[in-house]
Amino acid sequence: MSDLTQLIKNIENWAEARNLIEGSTQKKQFIKLMEEFGELCSGVSKNKIDVVKDSIGDCFVVMVILAAQRKKDEMLPSAEITDQCRYFNVDIESRLIESLSSLNRLSYELSSPENISALFGLFFIELVEVARYFDLNIHDCVQAAWDEIKDRKGRMIDGVFVKEGDL
């Protein structure tokens, strides 16, 4: 099992090999992040832990791609931050709404040259907290997402990677 830093490198290499970093845009990747977040909300509302785990990992994968597009390594949180996150007895619905707020602020900053690492960090913390609510570990979520995509093939269509099964 890889540590989070190695998983990030694996995801970056995977995305580079599929032209997701240079061949896509930050806006298209942000829309993908919103799609994955929607799946996370659906999993939470239906109490489907397998969907929650998959969606958290998928959100993280897209965050890695966005960070690589901006060429800012500091945007991704360190593995140590997961140990600093603590669930504050906030209901899961409030946690998701707070996540949406972080995503909303992030959407306004995508085209800005400003450092948006704090917003990435906020959203990452929310993902960690949602994972903990369901007794999941963020590393396990990312590892599962990596295991699912590592051999995935497909092609870029209008700046969007379409997996082979959907072509």
PDB file of N, CA and C in Angstrom, residues 57-159:
ATOM      1  N   GLY A  57     -12.359   9.409  -2.766  1.00  0.00           N
ATOM      2  CA  GLY A  57     -11.136   9.143  -3.526  1.00  0.00           C
ATOM      3  C   GLY A  57     -11.140   9.839  -4.870  1.00  0.00           C
ATOM      4  N   ASP A  58     -12.277   9.816  -5.552  1.00  0.00           N
ATOM      5  CA  ASP A  58     -12.380  10.470  -6.864  1.00  0.00           C
ATOM      6  C   ASP A  58     -12.225  11.987  -6.746  1.00  0.00           C
ATOM      7  N   CYS A  59     -12.812  12.583  -5.716  1.00  0.00           N
ATOM      8  CA  CYS A  59     -12.632  14.026  -5.496  1.00  0.00           C
ATOM      9  C   CYS A  59     -11.147  14.345  -5.320  1.00  0.00           C
ATOM     10  N   PHE A  60     -10.473  13.514  -4.559  1.00  0.00           N
ATOM     11  CA  PHE A  60      -9.047  13.742  -4.315  1.00  0.00           C
ATOM     12  C   PHE A  60      -8.250  13.639  -5.614  1.00  0.00           C
ATOM     13  N   VAL A  61      -8.564  12.653  -6.441  1.00  0.00           N
ATOM     14  CA  VAL A  61      -7.878  12.493  -7.730  1.00  0.00           C
ATOM     15  C   VAL A  61      -8.014  13.770  -8.561  1.00  0.00           C
ATOM     16  N   VAL A  62      -9.209  14.317  -8.631  1.00  0.00           N
ATOM     17  CA  VAL A  62      -9.423  15.530  -9.416  1.00  0.00           C
ATOM     18  C   VAL A  62      -8.674  16.709  -8.789  1.00  0.00           C
ATOM     19  N   MET A  63      -8.622  16.773  -7.472  1.00  0.00           N
ATOM     20  CA  MET A  63      -7.860  17.832  -6.816  1.00  0.00           C
ATOM     21  C   MET A  63      -6.379  17.755  -7.186  1.00  0.00           C
ATOM     22  N   VAL A  64      -5.844  16.545  -7.262  1.00  0.00           N
ATOM     23  CA  VAL A  64      -4.446  16.368  -7.664  1.00  0.00           C
ATOM     24  C   VAL A  64      -4.239  16.899  -9.082  1.00  0.00           C
ATOM     25  N   ILE A  65      -5.166  16.600  -9.967  1.00  0.00           N
ATOM     26  CA  ILE A  65      -5.059  17.067 -11.355  1.00  0.00           C
ATOM     27  C   ILE A  65      -5.136  18.593 -11.411  1.00  0.00           C
ATOM     28  N   LEU A  66      -6.063  19.179 -10.667  1.00  0.00           N
ATOM     29  CA  LEU A  66      -6.165  20.640 -10.621  1.00  0.00           C
ATOM     30  C   LEU A  66      -4.873  21.268 -10.102  1.00  0.00           C
ATOM     31  N   ALA A  67      -4.315  20.713  -9.058  1.00  0.00           N
ATOM     32  CA  ALA A  67      -3.062  21.242  -8.506  1.00  0.00           C
ATOM     33  C   ALA A  67      -1.943  21.130  -9.531  1.00  0.00           C
ATOM     34  N   ALA A  68      -1.887  20.014 -10.250  1.00  0.00           N
ATOM     35  CA  ALA A  68      -0.851  19.836 -11.276  1.00  0.00           C
ATOM     36  C   ALA A  68      -1.044  20.837 -12.412  1.00  0.00           C
ATOM     37  N   GLN A  69      -2.282  21.112 -12.766  1.00  0.00           N
ATOM     38  CA  GLN A  69      -2.537  22.107 -13.807  1.00  0.00           C
ATOM     39  C   GLN A  69      -2.043  23.483 -13.383  1.00  0.00           C
ATOM     40  N   ARG A  70      -2.178  23.796 -12.129  1.00  0.00           N
ATOM     41  CA  ARG A  70      -1.722  25.094 -11.616  1.00  0.00           C
ATOM     42  C   ARG A  70      -0.240  25.070 -11.286  1.00  0.00           C
ATOM     43  N   LYS A  71       0.357  23.860 -11.358  1.00  0.00           N
ATOM     44  CA  LYS A  71       1.783  23.677 -11.077  1.00  0.00           C
ATOM     45  C   LYS A  71       2.157  24.213  -9.696  1.00  0.00           C
ATOM     46  N   LYS A  72       1.313  23.910  -8.752  1.00  0.00           N
ATOM     47  CA  LYS A  72       1.552  24.367  -7.389  1.00  0.00           C
ATOM     48  C   LYS A  72       1.448  23.185  -6.436  1.00  0.00           C
ATOM     49  N   ASP A  73       2.589  22.634  -6.092  1.00  0.00           N
ATOM     50  CA  ASP A  73       2.607  21.495  -5.185  1.00  0.00           C
ATOM     51  C   ASP A  73       2.049  21.845  -3.808  1.00  0.00           C
ATOM     52  N   GLU A  74       2.211  23.096  -3.402  1.00  0.00           N
ATOM     53  CA  GLU A  74       1.769  23.459  -2.060  1.00  0.00           C
ATOM     54  C   GLU A  74       0.252  23.473  -1.919  1.00  0.00           C
ATOM     55  N   MET A  75      -0.459  23.344  -3.037  1.00  0.00           N
ATOM     56  CA  MET A  75      -1.916  23.338  -2.956  1.00  0.00           C
ATOM     57  C   MET A  75      -2.454  22.065  -2.318  1.00  0.00           C
ATOM     58  N   LEU A  76      -1.735  20.971  -2.483  1.00  0.00           N
ATOM     59  CA  LEU A  76      -2.202  19.722  -1.903  1.00  0.00           C
ATOM     60  C   LEU A  76      -1.713  19.618  -0.472  1.00  0.00           C
ATOM     61  N   PRO A  77      -2.577  19.217   0.419  1.00  0.00           N
ATOM     62  CA  PRO A  77      -2.196  19.126   1.826  1.00  0.00           C
ATOM     63  C   PRO A  77      -1.217  17.990   2.054  1.00  0.00           C
ATOM     64  N   SER A  78      -0.444  18.139   3.081  1.00  0.00           N
ATOM     65  CA  SER A  78       0.483  17.069   3.437  1.00  0.00           C
ATOM     66  C   SER A  78      -0.292  15.948   4.117  1.00  0.00           C
ATOM     67  N   ALA A  79       0.315  14.794   4.129  1.00  0.00           N
ATOM     68  CA  ALA A  79      -0.319  13.634   4.765  1.00  0.00           C
ATOM     69  C   ALA A  79      -0.550  13.891   6.249  1.00  0.00           C
ATOM     70  N   GLU A  80       0.285  14.727   6.871  1.00  0.00           N
ATOM     71  CA  GLU A  80       0.163  14.978   8.308  1.00  0.00           C
ATOM     72  C   GLU A  80      -1.136  15.695   8.663  1.00  0.00           C
ATOM     73  N   ILE A  81      -1.692  16.443   7.719  1.00  0.00           N
ATOM     74  CA  ILE A  81      -2.916  17.196   8.029  1.00  0.00           C
ATOM     75  C   ILE A  81      -4.064  16.265   8.396  1.00  0.00           C
ATOM     76  N   THR A  82      -4.052  15.049   7.879  1.00  0.00           N
ATOM     77  CA  THR A  82      -5.140  14.129   8.200  1.00  0.00           C
ATOM     78  C   THR A  82      -5.150  13.800   9.687  1.00  0.00           C
ATOM     79  N   ASP A  83      -3.989  13.845  10.330  1.00  0.00           N
ATOM     80  CA  ASP A  83      -3.937  13.580  11.763  1.00  0.00           C
ATOM     81  C   ASP A  83      -4.427  14.770  12.576  1.00  0.00           C
ATOM     82  N   GLN A  84      -4.410  15.966  11.972  1.00  0.00           N
ATOM     83  CA  GLN A  84      -4.846  17.167  12.672  1.00  0.00           C
ATOM     84  C   GLN A  84      -6.350  17.362  12.578  1.00  0.00           C
ATOM     85  N   CYS A  85      -6.989  16.718  11.611  1.00  0.00           N
ATOM     86  CA  CYS A  85      -8.432  16.864  11.432  1.00  0.00           C
ATOM     87  C   CYS A  85      -9.155  16.077  12.518  1.00  0.00           C
ATOM     88  N   ARG A  86     -10.130  16.686  13.099  1.00  0.00           N
ATOM     89  CA  ARG A  86     -10.937  16.009  14.105  1.00  0.00           C
ATOM     90  C   ARG A  86     -12.390  16.310  13.835  1.00  0.00           C
ATOM     91  N   TYR A  87     -13.201  15.297  13.907  1.00  0.00           N
ATOM     92  CA  TYR A  87     -14.630  15.480  13.691  1.00  0.00           C
ATOM     93  C   TYR A  87     -15.196  16.235  14.883  1.00  0.00           C
ATOM     94  N   PHE A  88     -15.953  17.289  14.617  1.00  0.00           N
ATOM     95  CA  PHE A  88     -16.434  18.185  15.661  1.00  0.00           C
ATOM     96  C   PHE A  88     -17.909  17.982  15.984  1.00  0.00           C
ATOM     97  N   ASN A  89     -18.395  16.766  15.883  1.00  0.00           N
ATOM     98  CA  ASN A  89     -19.787  16.455  16.191  1.00  0.00           C
ATOM     99  C   ASN A  89     -20.771  17.323  15.422  1.00  0.00           C
ATOM    100  N   VAL A  90     -20.421  17.667  14.223  1.00  0.00           N
ATOM    101  CA  VAL A  90     -21.314  18.400  13.337  1.00  0.00           C
ATOM    102  C   VAL A  90     -22.010  17.355  12.482  1.00  0.00           C
ATOM    103  N   ASP A  91     -23.298  17.542  12.256  1.00  0.00           N
ATOM    104  CA  ASP A  91     -24.005  16.549  11.455  1.00  0.00           C
ATOM    105  C   ASP A  91     -23.425  16.528  10.040  1.00  0.00           C
ATOM    106  N   ILE A  92     -23.549  15.407   9.398  1.00  0.00           N
ATOM    107  CA  ILE A  92     -22.934  15.187   8.091  1.00  0.00           C
ATOM    108  C   ILE A  92     -23.480  16.145   7.044  1.00  0.00           C
ATOM    109  N   GLU A  93     -24.736  16.490   7.148  1.00  0.00           N
ATOM    110  CA  GLU A  93     -25.310  17.439   6.198  1.00  0.00           C
ATOM    111  C   GLU A  93     -24.613  18.796   6.294  1.00  0.00           C
ATOM    112  N   SER A  94     -24.351  19.256   7.507  1.00  0.00           N
ATOM    113  CA  SER A  94     -23.629  20.518   7.696  1.00  0.00           C
ATOM    114  C   SER A  94     -22.211  20.418   7.147  1.00  0.00           C
ATOM    115  N   ARG A  95     -21.593  19.268   7.314  1.00  0.00           N
ATOM    116  CA  ARG A  95     -20.237  19.057   6.803  1.00  0.00           C
ATOM    117  C   ARG A  95     -20.230  19.176   5.283  1.00  0.00           C
ATOM    118  N   LEU A  96     -21.226  18.586   4.618  1.00  0.00           N
ATOM    119  CA  LEU A  96     -21.295  18.665   3.154  1.00  0.00           C
ATOM    120  C   LEU A  96     -21.589  20.091   2.689  1.00  0.00           C
ATOM    121  N   ILE A  97     -22.439  20.787   3.408  1.00  0.00           N
ATOM    122  CA  ILE A  97     -22.735  22.173   3.046  1.00  0.00           C
ATOM    123  C   ILE A  97     -21.476  23.024   3.198  1.00  0.00           C
ATOM    124  N   GLU A  98     -20.715  22.790   4.230  1.00  0.00           N
ATOM    125  CA  GLU A  98     -19.449  23.504   4.401  1.00  0.00           C
ATOM    126  C   GLU A  98     -18.483  23.167   3.267  1.00  0.00           C
ATOM    127  N   SER A  99     -18.489  21.917   2.824  1.00  0.00           N
ATOM    128  CA  SER A  99     -17.662  21.513   1.685  1.00  0.00           C
ATOM    129  C   SER A  99     -18.073  22.264   0.433  1.00  0.00           C
ATOM    130  N   LEU A 100     -19.362  22.391   0.233  1.00  0.00           N
ATOM    131  CA  LEU A 100     -19.872  23.119  -0.930  1.00  0.00           C
ATOM    132  C   LEU A 100     -19.449  24.586  -0.872  1.00  0.00           C
ATOM    133  N   SER A 101     -19.442  25.140   0.308  1.00  0.00           N
ATOM    134  CA  SER A 101     -18.985  26.518   0.479  1.00  0.00           C
ATOM    135  C   SER A 101     -17.514  26.642   0.068  1.00  0.00           C
ATOM    136  N   SER A 102     -16.699  25.689   0.470  1.00  0.00           N
ATOM    137  CA  SER A 102     -15.284  25.695   0.074  1.00  0.00           C
ATOM    138  C   SER A 102     -15.148  25.580  -1.437  1.00  0.00           C
ATOM    139  N   LEU A 103     -15.938  24.716  -2.038  1.00  0.00           N
ATOM    140  CA  LEU A 103     -15.902  24.569  -3.497  1.00  0.00           C
ATOM    141  C   LEU A 103     -16.350  25.849  -4.190  1.00  0.00           C
ATOM    142  N   ASN A 104     -17.357  26.501  -3.646  1.00  0.00           N
ATOM    143  CA  ASN A 104     -17.836  27.748  -4.229  1.00  0.00           C
ATOM    144  C   ASN A 104     -16.725  28.800  -4.229  1.00  0.00           C
ATOM    145  N   ARG A 105     -16.047  28.947  -3.110  1.00  0.00           N
ATOM    146  CA  ARG A 105     -14.952  29.917  -3.035  1.00  0.00           C
ATOM    147  C   ARG A 105     -13.826  29.530  -3.977  1.00  0.00           C
ATOM    148  N   LEU A 106     -13.560  28.233  -4.081  1.00  0.00           N
ATOM    149  CA  LEU A 106     -12.520  27.748  -4.978  1.00  0.00           C
ATOM    150  C   LEU A 106     -12.862  28.069  -6.430  1.00  0.00           C
ATOM    151  N   SER A 107     -14.124  27.965  -6.799  1.00  0.00           N
ATOM    152  CA  SER A 107     -14.526  28.224  -8.181  1.00  0.00           C
ATOM    153  C   SER A 107     -14.216  29.662  -8.588  1.00  0.00           C
ATOM    154  N   TYR A 108     -14.337  30.603  -7.675  1.00  0.00           N
ATOM    155  CA  TYR A 108     -14.048  31.999  -7.983  1.00  0.00           C
ATOM    156  C   TYR A 108     -12.550  32.259  -8.129  1.00  0.00           C
ATOM    157  N   GLU A 109     -11.741  31.426  -7.499  1.00  0.00           N
ATOM    158  CA  GLU A 109     -10.298  31.650  -7.494  1.00  0.00           C
ATOM    159  C   GLU A 109      -9.552  30.893  -8.589  1.00  0.00           C
ATOM    160  N   LEU A 110     -10.223  30.016  -9.326  1.00  0.00           N
ATOM    161  CA  LEU A 110      -9.522  29.205 -10.319  1.00  0.00           C
ATOM    162  C   LEU A 110      -8.750  30.028 -11.334  1.00  0.00           C
ATOM    163  N   SER A 111      -9.325  31.082 -11.817  1.00  0.00           N
ATOM    164  CA  SER A 111      -8.659  31.875 -12.845  1.00  0.00           C
ATOM    165  C   SER A 111      -7.750  32.943 -12.247  1.00  0.00           C
ATOM    166  N   SER A 112      -7.692  32.999 -10.960  1.00  0.00           N
ATOM    167  CA  SER A 112      -6.876  33.994 -10.281  1.00  0.00           C
ATOM    168  C   SER A 112      -5.443  33.502 -10.133  1.00  0.00           C
ATOM    169  N   PRO A 113      -4.483  34.399 -10.273  1.00  0.00           N
ATOM    170  CA  PRO A 113      -3.094  33.994 -10.064  1.00  0.00           C
ATOM    171  C   PRO A 113      -2.767  33.825  -8.587  1.00  0.00           C
ATOM    172  N   GLU A 114      -3.697  34.160  -7.725  1.00  0.00           N
ATOM    173  CA  GLU A 114      -3.460  34.048  -6.286  1.00  0.00           C
ATOM    174  C   GLU A 114      -3.293  32.584  -5.879  1.00  0.00           C
ATOM    175  N   ASN A 115      -2.631  32.394  -4.783  1.00  0.00           N
ATOM    176  CA  ASN A 115      -2.447  31.055  -4.240  1.00  0.00           C
ATOM    177  C   ASN A 115      -3.771  30.602  -3.622  1.00  0.00           C
ATOM    178  N   ILE A 116      -4.286  29.508  -4.099  1.00  0.00           N
ATOM    179  CA  ILE A 116      -5.573  29.023  -3.593  1.00  0.00           C
ATOM    180  C   ILE A 116      -5.394  27.780  -2.711  1.00  0.00           C
ATOM    181  N   SER A 117      -4.179  27.622  -2.207  1.00  0.00           N
ATOM    182  CA  SER A 117      -3.909  26.424  -1.405  1.00  0.00           C
ATOM    183  C   SER A 117      -4.790  26.350  -0.167  1.00  0.00           C
ATOM    184  N   ALA A 118      -5.129  27.473   0.434  1.00  0.00           N
ATOM    185  CA  ALA A 118      -5.977  27.437   1.630  1.00  0.00           C
ATOM    186  C   ALA A 118      -7.346  26.848   1.305  1.00  0.00           C
ATOM    187  N   LEU A 119      -7.891  27.196   0.138  1.00  0.00           N
ATOM    188  CA  LEU A 119      -9.195  26.652  -0.240  1.00  0.00           C
ATOM    189  C   LEU A 119      -9.111  25.163  -0.526  1.00  0.00           C
ATOM    190  N   PHE A 120      -8.025  24.736  -1.168  1.00  0.00           N
ATOM    191  CA  PHE A 120      -7.818  23.302  -1.372  1.00  0.00           C
ATOM    192  C   PHE A 120      -7.742  22.611  -0.017  1.00  0.00           C
ATOM    193  N   GLY A 121      -7.017  23.231   0.899  1.00  0.00           N
ATOM    194  CA  GLY A 121      -6.869  22.655   2.232  1.00  0.00           C
ATOM    195  C   GLY A 121      -8.197  22.525   2.953  1.00  0.00           C
ATOM    196  N   LEU A 122      -9.031  23.555   2.849  1.00  0.00           N
ATOM    197  CA  LEU A 122     -10.354  23.503   3.488  1.00  0.00           C
ATOM    198  C   LEU A 122     -11.193  22.367   2.925  1.00  0.00           C
ATOM    199  N   PHE A 123     -11.201  22.239   1.603  1.00  0.00           N
ATOM    200  CA  PHE A 123     -11.997  21.181   0.995  1.00  0.00           C
ATOM    201  C   PHE A 123     -11.443  19.803   1.375  1.00  0.00           C
ATOM    202  N   PHE A 124     -10.127  19.685   1.395  1.00  0.00           N
ATOM    203  CA  PHE A 124      -9.509  18.420   1.791  1.00  0.00           C
ATOM    204  C   PHE A 124      -9.901  18.054   3.219  1.00  0.00           C
ATOM    205  N   ILE A 125      -9.863  19.030   4.114  1.00  0.00           N
ATOM    206  CA  ILE A 125     -10.254  18.770   5.509  1.00  0.00           C
ATOM    207  C   ILE A 125     -11.693  18.288   5.573  1.00  0.00           C
ATOM    208  N   GLU A 126     -12.559  18.897   4.771  1.00  0.00           N
ATOM    209  CA  GLU A 126     -13.956  18.459   4.749  1.00  0.00           C
ATOM    210  C   GLU A 126     -14.063  17.011   4.275  1.00  0.00           C
ATOM    211  N   LEU A 127     -13.275  16.648   3.257  1.00  0.00           N
ATOM    212  CA  LEU A 127     -13.285  15.252   2.785  1.00  0.00           C
ATOM    213  C   LEU A 127     -12.826  14.299   3.885  1.00  0.00           C
ATOM    214  N   VAL A 128     -11.786  14.691   4.603  1.00  0.00           N
ATOM    215  CA  VAL A 128     -11.282  13.859   5.710  1.00  0.00           C
ATOM    216  C   VAL A 128     -12.367  13.689   6.760  1.00  0.00           C
ATOM    217  N   GLU A 129     -13.052  14.769   7.067  1.00  0.00           N
ATOM    218  CA  GLU A 129     -14.100  14.708   8.086  1.00  0.00           C
ATOM    219  C   GLU A 129     -15.291  13.862   7.648  1.00  0.00           C
ATOM    220  N   VAL A 130     -15.672  13.960   6.381  1.00  0.00           N
ATOM    221  CA  VAL A 130     -16.758  13.105   5.879  1.00  0.00           C
ATOM    222  C   VAL A 130     -16.322  11.648   5.960  1.00  0.00           C
ATOM    223  N   ALA A 131     -15.081  11.379   5.570  1.00  0.00           N
ATOM    224  CA  ALA A 131     -14.565  10.010   5.661  1.00  0.00           C
ATOM    225  C   ALA A 131     -14.641   9.502   7.095  1.00  0.00           C
ATOM    226  N   ARG A 132     -14.195  10.305   8.029  1.00  0.00           N
ATOM    227  CA  ARG A 132     -14.215   9.892   9.436  1.00  0.00           C
ATOM    228  C   ARG A 132     -15.635   9.660   9.944  1.00  0.00           C
ATOM    229  N   TYR A 133     -16.565  10.463   9.488  1.00  0.00           N
ATOM    230  CA  TYR A 133     -17.959  10.285   9.890  1.00  0.00           C
ATOM    231  C   TYR A 133     -18.426   8.869   9.557  1.00  0.00           C
ATOM    232  N   PHE A 134     -17.948   8.347   8.440  1.00  0.00           N
ATOM    233  CA  PHE A 134     -18.335   7.004   8.003  1.00  0.00           C
ATOM    234  C   PHE A 134     -17.295   5.950   8.388  1.00  0.00           C
ATOM    235  N   ASP A 135     -16.427   6.292   9.335  1.00  0.00           N
ATOM    236  CA  ASP A 135     -15.368   5.392   9.795  1.00  0.00           C
ATOM    237  C   ASP A 135     -14.467   4.939   8.653  1.00  0.00           C
ATOM    238  N   LEU A 136     -14.190   5.858   7.740  1.00  0.00           N
ATOM    239  CA  LEU A 136     -13.285   5.595   6.627  1.00  0.00           C
ATOM    240  C   LEU A 136     -11.999   6.379   6.856  1.00  0.00           C
ATOM    241  N   ASN A 137     -10.943   5.943   6.197  1.00  0.00           N
ATOM    242  CA  ASN A 137      -9.653   6.601   6.252  1.00  0.00           C
ATOM    243  C   ASN A 137      -9.400   7.230   4.891  1.00  0.00           C
ATOM    244  N   ILE A 138      -8.973   8.493   4.859  1.00  0.00           N
ATOM    245  CA  ILE A 138      -8.770   9.193   3.594  1.00  0.00           C
ATOM    246  C   ILE A 138      -7.763   8.451   2.711  1.00  0.00           C
ATOM    247  N   HIS A 139      -6.726   7.913   3.308  1.00  0.00           N
ATOM    248  CA  HIS A 139      -5.725   7.173   2.533  1.00  0.00           C
ATOM    249  C   HIS A 139      -6.366   5.982   1.841  1.00  0.00           C
ATOM    250  N   ASP A 140      -7.206   5.260   2.558  1.00  0.00           N
ATOM    251  CA  ASP A 140      -7.879   4.098   1.963  1.00  0.00           C
ATOM    252  C   ASP A 140      -8.796   4.514   0.815  1.00  0.00           C
ATOM    253  N   CYS A 141      -9.444   5.666   0.962  1.00  0.00           N
ATOM    254  CA  CYS A 141     -10.315   6.170  -0.110  1.00  0.00           C
ATOM    255  C   CYS A 141      -9.500   6.492  -1.360  1.00  0.00           C
ATOM    256  N   VAL A 142      -8.369   7.163  -1.168  1.00  0.00           N
ATOM    257  CA  VAL A 142      -7.513   7.531  -2.302  1.00  0.00           C
ATOM    258  C   VAL A 142      -6.885   6.282  -2.906  1.00  0.00           C
ATOM    259  N   GLN A 143      -6.466   5.358  -2.065  1.00  0.00           N
ATOM    260  CA  GLN A 143      -5.886   4.109  -2.571  1.00  0.00           C
ATOM    261  C   GLN A 143      -6.893   3.352  -3.426  1.00  0.00           C
ATOM    262  N   ALA A 144      -8.136   3.292  -2.975  1.00  0.00           N
ATOM    263  CA  ALA A 144      -9.179   2.596  -3.741  1.00  0.00           C
ATOM    264  C   ALA A 144      -9.417   3.286  -5.082  1.00  0.00           C
ATOM    265  N   ALA A 145      -9.417   4.623  -5.077  1.00  0.00           N
ATOM    266  CA  ALA A 145      -9.594   5.359  -6.335  1.00  0.00           C
ATOM    267  C   ALA A 145      -8.427   5.088  -7.270  1.00  0.00           C
ATOM    268  N   TRP A 146      -7.209   5.094  -6.731  1.00  0.00           N
ATOM    269  CA  TRP A 146      -6.032   4.813  -7.551  1.00  0.00           C
ATOM    270  C   TRP A 146      -6.107   3.401  -8.134  1.00  0.00           C
ATOM    271  N   ASP A 147      -6.466   2.436  -7.310  1.00  0.00           N
ATOM    272  CA  ASP A 147      -6.563   1.057  -7.792  1.00  0.00           C
ATOM    273  C   ASP A 147      -7.581   0.937  -8.925  1.00  0.00           C
ATOM    274  N   GLU A 148      -8.618   1.754  -8.865  1.00  0.00           N
ATOM    275  CA  GLU A 148      -9.656   1.706  -9.896  1.00  0.00           C
ATOM    276  C   GLU A 148      -9.222   2.366 -11.206  1.00  0.00           C
ATOM    277  N   ILE A 149      -8.441   3.443 -11.118  1.00  0.00           N
ATOM    278  CA  ILE A 149      -8.111   4.188 -12.346  1.00  0.00           C
ATOM    279  C   ILE A 149      -6.762   3.832 -12.956  1.00  0.00           C
ATOM    280  N   LYS A 150      -5.869   3.218 -12.195  1.00  0.00           N
ATOM    281  CA  LYS A 150      -4.474   3.077 -12.644  1.00  0.00           C
ATOM    282  C   LYS A 150      -4.321   2.429 -14.013  1.00  0.00           C
ATOM    283  N   ASP A 151      -5.184   1.527 -14.373  1.00  0.00           N
ATOM    284  CA  ASP A 151      -5.092   0.870 -15.684  1.00  0.00           C
ATOM    285  C   ASP A 151      -6.165   1.353 -16.658  1.00  0.00           C
ATOM    286  N   ARG A 152      -6.880   2.388 -16.271  1.00  0.00           N
ATOM    287  CA  ARG A 152      -7.981   2.888 -17.097  1.00  0.00           C
ATOM    288  C   ARG A 152      -7.451   3.493 -18.390  1.00  0.00           C
ATOM    289  N   LYS A 153      -8.115   3.143 -19.461  1.00  0.00           N
ATOM    290  CA  LYS A 153      -7.798   3.697 -20.771  1.00  0.00           C
ATOM    291  C   LYS A 153      -8.986   4.521 -21.244  1.00  0.00           C
ATOM    292  N   GLY A 154      -8.714   5.392 -22.183  1.00  0.00           N
ATOM    293  CA  GLY A 154      -9.739   6.252 -22.737  1.00  0.00           C
ATOM    294  C   GLY A 154      -9.085   7.276 -23.637  1.00  0.00           C
ATOM    295  N   ARG A 155      -9.814   8.337 -23.927  1.00  0.00           N
ATOM    296  CA  ARG A 155      -9.221   9.390 -24.750  1.00  0.00           C
ATOM    297  C   ARG A 155      -9.840  10.737 -24.396  1.00  0.00           C
ATOM    298  N   MET A 156      -9.109  11.780 -24.776  1.00  0.00           N
ATOM    299  CA  MET A 156      -9.568  13.140 -24.537  1.00  0.00           C
ATOM    300  C   MET A 156     -10.536  13.535 -25.640  1.00  0.00           C
ATOM    301  N   ILE A 157     -11.679  14.049 -25.234  1.00  0.00           N
ATOM    302  CA  ILE A 157     -12.660  14.584 -26.173  1.00  0.00           C
ATOM    303  C   ILE A 157     -13.043  15.968 -25.668  1.00  0.00           C
ATOM    304  N   ASP A 158     -12.687  16.987 -26.441  1.00  0.00           N
ATOM    305  CA  ASP A 158     -12.984  18.362 -26.080  1.00  0.00           C
ATOM    306  C   ASP A 158     -12.500  18.704 -24.669  1.00  0.00           C
ATOM    307  N   GLY A 159     -11.280  18.263 -24.339  1.00  0.00           N
ATOM    308  CA  GLY A 159     -10.692  18.586 -23.047  1.00  0.00           C
ATOM    309  C   GLY A 159     -11.199  17.762 -21.882  1.00  0.00           C
TER     310      GLY A 159
END
